[in-house]
């Protein structure tokens, strides 16, 4: 899967003492059975009308119909809770243990699987938020709260009890909380989504490995562009060619590895181990 030339390049990088970024998208968690929710699995019915994620995963929809938006996210969270980290997640966690502070993980995934696999919150930038946190919907405070206890698993047809709705109230002001998610009609910032930290990591790192992302959001594209413009080391791992793989192949120092990350990443870990 990994050529001898790329293998030697990875060994040289590991021994150089330079830093790396892993940038992950939905493809990593798809190998754990989590749908991307951008396709047919993501629709949500309100009344007689179907809404797609780009419509329901918005601040605008939350203001109009907060309970329906919450019901969709409670269903999504159940799907994520039922999934388990796969070999790709575990390999990424092992890379952090090997690299220490030379490592940063920037993930678009909100499912919590990277942290469950062993990555640390200190070196993991959750640039689209996390289903494991909520915050006040009227911003009485900027605090994040752990997902409240007392809310059971949900499927598409599950009702939410009044006791469960009460558990979703802001502990400080009593207003309804919202999922700690970057919605489609919102913008990146540093406080919640590590916008500046991600750019800073990109500027000081020499290797970018993008995994399971198609380049549909702004910040990942900006990070890729930083590496591309500087002629830095880029590897894209994906089961299908995509915007990131095309950019990597056209860059001065890029590679595309086509296949499941759960198969490729353990091989990469073994290459780094051989460089010790």
mmCIF file of C-alpha atoms in Angstrom:
data_model
loop_
_atom_site.group_PDB
_atom_site.id
_atom_site.type_symbol
_atom_site.label_atom_id
_atom_site.label_comp_id
_atom_site.label_asym_id
_atom_site.label_seq_id
_atom_site.Cartn_x
_atom_site.Cartn_y
_atom_site.Cartn_z
ATOM 1 C CA UNK A 1 0.000 0.000 0.000
ATOM 2 C CA UNK A 2 2.814 2.424 0.894
ATOM 3 C CA UNK A 3 5.654 2.638 -1.610
ATOM 4 C CA UNK A 4 9.266 2.227 -0.556
ATOM 5 C CA UNK A 5 9.982 5.863 -1.471
ATOM 6 C CA UNK A 6 7.106 7.137 0.686
ATOM 7 C CA UNK A 7 8.127 4.762 3.470
ATOM 8 C CA UNK A 8 11.609 6.304 3.547
ATOM 9 C CA UNK A 9 10.129 9.812 3.443
ATOM 10 C CA UNK A 10 7.997 8.982 6.477
ATOM 11 C CA UNK A 11 10.992 7.567 8.340
ATOM 12 C CA UNK A 12 12.995 10.697 7.578
ATOM 13 C CA UNK A 13 10.122 12.865 8.782
ATOM 14 C CA UNK A 14 9.762 10.955 12.040
ATOM 15 C CA UNK A 15 13.472 11.284 12.763
ATOM 16 C CA UNK A 16 13.484 14.996 11.898
ATOM 17 C CA UNK A 17 11.698 16.034 15.081
ATOM 18 C CA UNK A 18 9.186 18.121 13.093
ATOM 19 C CA UNK A 19 5.465 18.348 13.809
ATOM 20 C CA UNK A 20 2.457 16.802 12.083
ATOM 21 C CA UNK A 21 -1.284 17.314 11.765
ATOM 22 C CA UNK A 22 -3.914 14.635 11.293
ATOM 23 C CA UNK A 23 -7.090 16.113 9.767
ATOM 24 C CA UNK A 24 -10.110 13.798 9.833
ATOM 25 C CA UNK A 25 -13.591 13.833 8.352
ATOM 26 C CA UNK A 26 -16.623 11.582 8.301
ATOM 27 C CA UNK A 27 -14.885 8.816 6.348
ATOM 28 C CA UNK A 28 -12.913 7.759 9.426
ATOM 29 C CA UNK A 29 -16.072 7.163 11.445
ATOM 30 C CA UNK A 30 -17.936 5.628 8.501
ATOM 31 C CA UNK A 31 -15.660 2.632 9.069
ATOM 32 C CA UNK A 32 -17.284 2.377 12.536
ATOM 33 C CA UNK A 33 -20.743 2.309 10.953
ATOM 34 C CA UNK A 34 -21.652 5.972 11.496
ATOM 35 C CA UNK A 35 -23.440 7.438 8.448
ATOM 36 C CA UNK A 36 -22.231 10.796 7.190
ATOM 37 C CA UNK A 37 -25.787 12.171 7.621
ATOM 38 C CA UNK A 38 -25.346 14.200 4.443
ATOM 39 C CA UNK A 39 -27.078 11.502 2.407
ATOM 40 C CA UNK A 40 -30.488 9.803 2.729
ATOM 41 C CA UNK A 41 -29.655 8.669 6.291
ATOM 42 C CA UNK A 42 -29.619 12.285 7.389
ATOM 43 C CA UNK A 43 -33.103 13.398 6.471
ATOM 44 C CA UNK A 44 -35.607 14.320 9.187
ATOM 45 C CA UNK A 45 -39.366 14.497 8.858
ATOM 46 C CA UNK A 46 -41.260 17.401 10.431
ATOM 47 C CA UNK A 47 -44.956 17.035 9.767
ATOM 48 C CA UNK A 48 -45.223 15.877 6.170
ATOM 49 C CA UNK A 49 -41.971 17.432 4.950
ATOM 50 C CA UNK A 50 -38.472 15.926 4.836
ATOM 51 C CA UNK A 51 -35.533 18.127 5.790
ATOM 52 C CA UNK A 52 -31.894 17.390 4.948
ATOM 53 C CA UNK A 53 -29.006 18.087 7.367
ATOM 54 C CA UNK A 54 -28.147 21.375 5.635
ATOM 55 C CA UNK A 55 -31.650 22.558 6.538
ATOM 56 C CA UNK A 56 -32.199 21.092 9.989
ATOM 57 C CA UNK A 57 -28.633 21.488 11.289
ATOM 58 C CA UNK A 58 -28.913 25.265 11.414
ATOM 59 C CA UNK A 59 -29.392 27.995 13.989
ATOM 60 C CA UNK A 60 -32.302 29.232 11.915
ATOM 61 C CA UNK A 61 -34.155 25.917 12.223
ATOM 62 C CA UNK A 62 -33.325 25.693 15.928
ATOM 63 C CA UNK A 63 -34.926 29.089 16.528
ATOM 64 C CA UNK A 64 -38.071 27.961 14.682
ATOM 65 C CA UNK A 65 -38.335 24.439 16.026
ATOM 66 C CA UNK A 66 -35.830 23.691 18.799
ATOM 67 C CA UNK A 67 -37.453 20.456 19.909
ATOM 68 C CA UNK A 68 -37.327 18.882 16.434
ATOM 69 C CA UNK A 69 -33.692 19.885 16.037
ATOM 70 C CA UNK A 70 -32.887 18.406 19.425
ATOM 71 C CA UNK A 71 -34.745 15.171 18.561
ATOM 72 C CA UNK A 72 -32.586 14.809 15.441
ATOM 73 C CA UNK A 73 -29.388 15.338 17.443
ATOM 74 C CA UNK A 74 -30.506 12.937 20.173
ATOM 75 C CA UNK A 75 -30.985 10.301 17.458
ATOM 76 C CA UNK A 76 -27.555 11.158 15.965
ATOM 77 C CA UNK A 77 -25.936 10.941 19.384
ATOM 78 C CA UNK A 78 -27.436 7.497 19.965
ATOM 79 C CA UNK A 79 -25.969 6.284 16.663
ATOM 80 C CA UNK A 80 -22.564 7.644 17.704
ATOM 81 C CA UNK A 81 -22.786 6.183 21.212
ATOM 82 C CA UNK A 82 -23.513 2.750 19.770
ATOM 83 C CA UNK A 83 -20.418 2.891 17.529
ATOM 84 C CA UNK A 84 -16.952 1.854 18.618
ATOM 85 C CA UNK A 85 -13.514 3.228 17.630
ATOM 86 C CA UNK A 86 -12.098 1.317 14.677
ATOM 87 C CA UNK A 87 -8.441 0.483 13.872
ATOM 88 C CA UNK A 88 -8.043 3.877 12.185
ATOM 89 C CA UNK A 89 -9.091 5.748 15.336
ATOM 90 C CA UNK A 90 -6.786 3.568 17.432
ATOM 91 C CA UNK A 91 -3.840 4.146 15.099
ATOM 92 C CA UNK A 92 -4.338 7.921 15.307
ATOM 93 C CA UNK A 93 -4.343 7.697 19.115
ATOM 94 C CA UNK A 94 -1.141 5.673 18.952
ATOM 95 C CA UNK A 95 0.435 8.316 16.732
ATOM 96 C CA UNK A 96 -0.257 10.909 19.416
ATOM 97 C CA UNK A 97 1.349 8.709 22.066
ATOM 98 C CA UNK A 98 4.415 8.286 19.844
ATOM 99 C CA UNK A 99 4.716 11.917 18.729
ATOM 100 C CA UNK A 100 3.715 13.740 21.891
ATOM 101 C CA UNK A 101 3.608 17.502 21.453
ATOM 102 C CA UNK A 102 4.730 17.170 17.824
ATOM 103 C CA UNK A 103 1.174 15.952 17.122
ATOM 104 C CA UNK A 104 -2.156 17.718 16.596
ATOM 105 C CA UNK A 105 -5.469 16.160 15.576
ATOM 106 C CA UNK A 106 -7.965 18.445 13.845
ATOM 107 C CA UNK A 107 -11.299 16.700 13.394
ATOM 108 C CA UNK A 108 -14.581 17.613 11.784
ATOM 109 C CA UNK A 109 -16.244 14.672 13.520
ATOM 110 C CA UNK A 110 -18.601 15.321 16.429
ATOM 111 C CA UNK A 111 -19.002 11.692 17.504
ATOM 112 C CA UNK A 112 -16.345 11.546 20.237
ATOM 113 C CA UNK A 113 -14.680 8.410 18.846
ATOM 114 C CA UNK A 114 -11.197 9.943 18.673
ATOM 115 C CA UNK A 115 -11.235 10.737 22.384
ATOM 116 C CA UNK A 116 -12.724 7.347 23.211
ATOM 117 C CA UNK A 117 -9.883 5.749 21.223
ATOM 118 C CA UNK A 118 -7.305 7.536 23.382
ATOM 119 C CA UNK A 119 -6.523 10.916 21.821
ATOM 120 C CA UNK A 120 -6.277 13.748 24.335
ATOM 121 C CA UNK A 121 -8.455 16.851 24.366
ATOM 122 C CA UNK A 122 -5.278 18.933 24.798
ATOM 123 C CA UNK A 123 -4.019 17.977 21.338
ATOM 124 C CA UNK A 124 -7.403 17.458 19.630
ATOM 125 C CA UNK A 125 -9.198 20.378 18.009
ATOM 126 C CA UNK A 126 -12.931 19.684 17.654
ATOM 127 C CA UNK A 127 -13.507 22.214 14.888
ATOM 128 C CA UNK A 128 -17.174 21.294 14.385
ATOM 129 C CA UNK A 129 -17.962 20.768 18.057
ATOM 130 C CA UNK A 130 -19.002 17.622 19.890
ATOM 131 C CA UNK A 131 -22.223 15.800 20.724
ATOM 132 C CA UNK A 132 -20.779 15.260 24.196
ATOM 133 C CA UNK A 133 -21.338 18.919 25.139
ATOM 134 C CA UNK A 134 -24.178 21.419 25.210
ATOM 135 C CA UNK A 135 -24.301 25.154 25.780
ATOM 136 C CA UNK A 136 -26.927 27.787 26.554
ATOM 137 C CA UNK A 137 -29.052 28.625 23.514
ATOM 138 C CA UNK A 138 -29.412 32.265 24.596
ATOM 139 C CA UNK A 139 -25.718 32.611 25.549
ATOM 140 C CA UNK A 140 -26.281 33.550 29.171
ATOM 141 C CA UNK A 141 -22.751 32.168 29.546
ATOM 142 C CA UNK A 142 -20.125 30.863 27.166
ATOM 143 C CA UNK A 143 -19.560 27.744 29.289
ATOM 144 C CA UNK A 144 -19.796 24.268 27.826
ATOM 145 C CA UNK A 145 -21.712 21.677 29.848
ATOM 146 C CA UNK A 146 -21.256 17.910 29.631
ATOM 147 C CA UNK A 147 -24.194 16.228 27.920
ATOM 148 C CA UNK A 148 -26.856 15.937 30.649
ATOM 149 C CA UNK A 149 -27.582 12.652 32.376
ATOM 150 C CA UNK A 150 -31.019 11.064 32.369
ATOM 151 C CA UNK A 151 -31.677 11.091 28.615
ATOM 152 C CA UNK A 152 -32.116 7.645 27.140
ATOM 153 C CA UNK A 153 -31.109 6.349 23.695
ATOM 154 C CA UNK A 154 -33.289 7.496 20.812
ATOM 155 C CA UNK A 155 -34.249 6.192 17.412
ATOM 156 C CA UNK A 156 -36.081 8.086 14.680
ATOM 157 C CA UNK A 157 -39.481 7.490 16.256
ATOM 158 C CA UNK A 158 -38.589 8.031 19.901
ATOM 159 C CA UNK A 159 -40.428 10.647 21.879
ATOM 160 C CA UNK A 160 -38.628 12.824 24.394
ATOM 161 C CA UNK A 161 -40.235 12.911 27.828
ATOM 162 C CA UNK A 162 -40.884 16.129 29.708
ATOM 163 C CA UNK A 163 -38.296 15.041 32.274
ATOM 164 C CA UNK A 164 -35.751 14.713 29.477
ATOM 165 C CA UNK A 165 -36.622 18.146 28.090
ATOM 166 C CA UNK A 166 -36.092 19.541 31.584
ATOM 167 C CA UNK A 167 -32.652 17.894 31.660
ATOM 168 C CA UNK A 168 -31.797 19.889 28.510
ATOM 169 C CA UNK A 169 -32.371 23.215 30.317
ATOM 170 C CA UNK A 170 -29.396 25.507 30.884
ATOM 171 C CA UNK A 171 -28.134 24.973 34.470
ATOM 172 C CA UNK A 172 -27.520 28.716 34.844
ATOM 173 C CA UNK A 173 -30.614 30.409 33.379
ATOM 174 C CA UNK A 174 -33.138 27.669 32.605
ATOM 175 C CA UNK A 175 -33.363 28.354 28.865
ATOM 176 C CA UNK A 176 -33.070 25.385 26.535
ATOM 177 C CA UNK A 177 -29.526 24.308 25.785
ATOM 178 C CA UNK A 178 -28.337 23.617 22.244
ATOM 179 C CA UNK A 179 -25.957 20.986 20.906
ATOM 180 C CA UNK A 180 -22.349 22.176 20.893
ATOM 181 C CA UNK A 181 -22.164 21.888 17.103
ATOM 182 C CA UNK A 182 -21.007 24.289 14.408
ATOM 183 C CA UNK A 183 -24.203 24.595 12.396
ATOM 184 C CA UNK A 184 -24.322 25.160 8.660
ATOM 185 C CA UNK A 185 -25.272 28.831 9.059
ATOM 186 C CA UNK A 186 -22.611 29.608 11.705
ATOM 187 C CA UNK A 187 -18.935 30.530 11.557
ATOM 188 C CA UNK A 188 -15.707 29.208 13.020
ATOM 189 C CA UNK A 189 -14.213 30.977 16.025
ATOM 190 C CA UNK A 190 -11.343 30.272 18.395
ATOM 191 C CA UNK A 191 -13.304 29.986 21.630
ATOM 192 C CA UNK A 192 -15.458 27.065 20.572
ATOM 193 C CA UNK A 193 -13.877 25.689 17.398
ATOM 194 C CA UNK A 194 -10.112 26.380 17.649
ATOM 195 C CA UNK A 195 -9.929 28.434 14.457
ATOM 196 C CA UNK A 196 -6.686 30.279 15.287
ATOM 197 C CA UNK A 197 -5.126 27.266 16.987
ATOM 198 C CA UNK A 198 -5.718 25.193 13.857
ATOM 199 C CA UNK A 199 -4.067 27.797 11.640
ATOM 200 C CA UNK A 200 -1.146 28.119 14.061
ATOM 201 C CA UNK A 201 -0.651 24.352 14.054
ATOM 202 C CA UNK A 202 -0.691 24.324 10.249
ATOM 203 C CA UNK A 203 1.940 27.049 10.048
ATOM 204 C CA UNK A 204 4.400 25.224 12.331
ATOM 205 C CA UNK A 205 3.874 21.649 11.068
ATOM 206 C CA UNK A 206 5.593 19.920 8.157
ATOM 207 C CA UNK A 207 3.338 16.884 7.566
ATOM 208 C CA UNK A 208 -0.426 16.933 6.972
ATOM 209 C CA UNK A 209 -2.346 13.657 6.760
ATOM 210 C CA UNK A 210 -5.954 14.167 5.662
ATOM 211 C CA UNK A 211 -8.277 11.221 6.202
ATOM 212 C CA UNK A 212 -11.839 10.608 5.082
ATOM 213 C CA UNK A 213 -12.707 14.189 4.195
ATOM 214 C CA UNK A 214 -13.906 15.577 0.887
ATOM 215 C CA UNK A 215 -13.132 19.257 1.454
ATOM 216 C CA UNK A 216 -16.693 20.493 1.888
ATOM 217 C CA UNK A 217 -15.921 22.966 4.698
ATOM 218 C CA UNK A 218 -13.811 26.093 4.914
ATOM 219 C CA UNK A 219 -11.237 25.567 7.662
ATOM 220 C CA UNK A 220 -9.984 22.166 6.414
ATOM 221 C CA UNK A 221 -9.550 23.692 2.949
ATOM 222 C CA UNK A 222 -7.549 26.560 4.426
ATOM 223 C CA UNK A 223 -5.280 24.152 6.282
ATOM 224 C CA UNK A 224 -4.693 22.123 3.120
ATOM 225 C CA UNK A 225 -3.943 25.324 1.201
ATOM 226 C CA UNK A 226 -1.355 26.361 3.806
ATOM 227 C CA UNK A 227 0.556 23.118 3.252
ATOM 228 C CA UNK A 228 0.109 23.163 -0.517
ATOM 229 C CA UNK A 229 1.342 26.744 -0.941
ATOM 230 C CA UNK A 230 4.416 26.050 1.207
ATOM 231 C CA UNK A 231 5.256 22.822 -0.619
ATOM 232 C CA UNK A 232 5.011 20.830 2.616
ATOM 233 C CA UNK A 233 4.509 17.076 2.977
ATOM 234 C CA UNK A 234 0.854 16.049 2.349
ATOM 235 C CA UNK A 235 -0.768 12.611 2.417
ATOM 236 C CA UNK A 236 -4.459 12.112 1.656
ATOM 237 C CA UNK A 237 -6.099 8.839 2.710
ATOM 238 C CA UNK A 238 -9.543 8.135 1.293
ATOM 239 C CA UNK A 239 -11.507 5.328 -0.278
ATOM 240 C CA UNK A 240 -12.344 7.543 -3.277
ATOM 241 C CA UNK A 241 -10.499 10.347 -5.126
ATOM 242 C CA UNK A 242 -11.640 13.756 -3.916
ATOM 243 C CA UNK A 243 -10.665 17.437 -3.790
ATOM 244 C CA UNK A 244 -7.992 16.737 -1.166
ATOM 245 C CA UNK A 245 -6.457 13.853 -3.100
ATOM 246 C CA UNK A 246 -6.338 15.927 -6.287
ATOM 247 C CA UNK A 247 -4.647 18.779 -4.428
ATOM 248 C CA UNK A 248 -2.152 16.390 -2.836
ATOM 249 C CA UNK A 249 -1.248 14.798 -6.163
ATOM 250 C CA UNK A 250 -0.806 18.187 -7.835
ATOM 251 C CA UNK A 251 1.306 19.613 -4.995
ATOM 252 C CA UNK A 252 5.092 19.549 -4.861
ATOM 253 C CA UNK A 253 5.245 16.998 -2.060
ATOM 254 C CA UNK A 254 1.901 15.185 -1.927
ATOM 255 C CA UNK A 255 0.642 11.614 -2.003
ATOM 256 C CA UNK A 256 -2.741 9.875 -2.269
ATOM 257 C CA UNK A 257 -3.276 6.523 -0.558
ATOM 258 C CA UNK A 258 -6.562 5.032 -1.709
ATOM 259 C CA UNK A 259 -8.210 2.631 0.691
ATOM 260 C CA UNK A 260 -9.717 2.315 4.186
ATOM 261 C CA UNK A 261 -7.942 4.308 6.873
ATOM 262 C CA UNK A 262 -8.362 1.337 9.216
ATOM 263 C CA UNK A 263 -5.953 -0.586 6.993
ATOM 264 C CA UNK A 264 -3.534 2.173 5.961
ATOM 265 C CA UNK A 265 -3.002 3.963 9.284
ATOM 266 C CA UNK A 266 -1.753 0.913 11.221
ATOM 267 C CA UNK A 267 0.821 0.423 8.456
ATOM 268 C CA UNK A 268 1.907 4.035 8.866
ATOM 269 C CA UNK A 269 2.243 3.544 12.634
ATOM 270 C CA UNK A 270 4.481 0.537 12.023
ATOM 271 C CA UNK A 271 6.699 2.620 9.712
ATOM 272 C CA UNK A 272 7.149 5.221 12.451
ATOM 273 C CA UNK A 273 7.940 2.482 14.959
ATOM 274 C CA UNK A 274 10.642 1.174 12.638
ATOM 275 C CA UNK A 275 12.228 4.641 12.612
ATOM 276 C CA UNK A 276 12.879 4.657 16.345
#
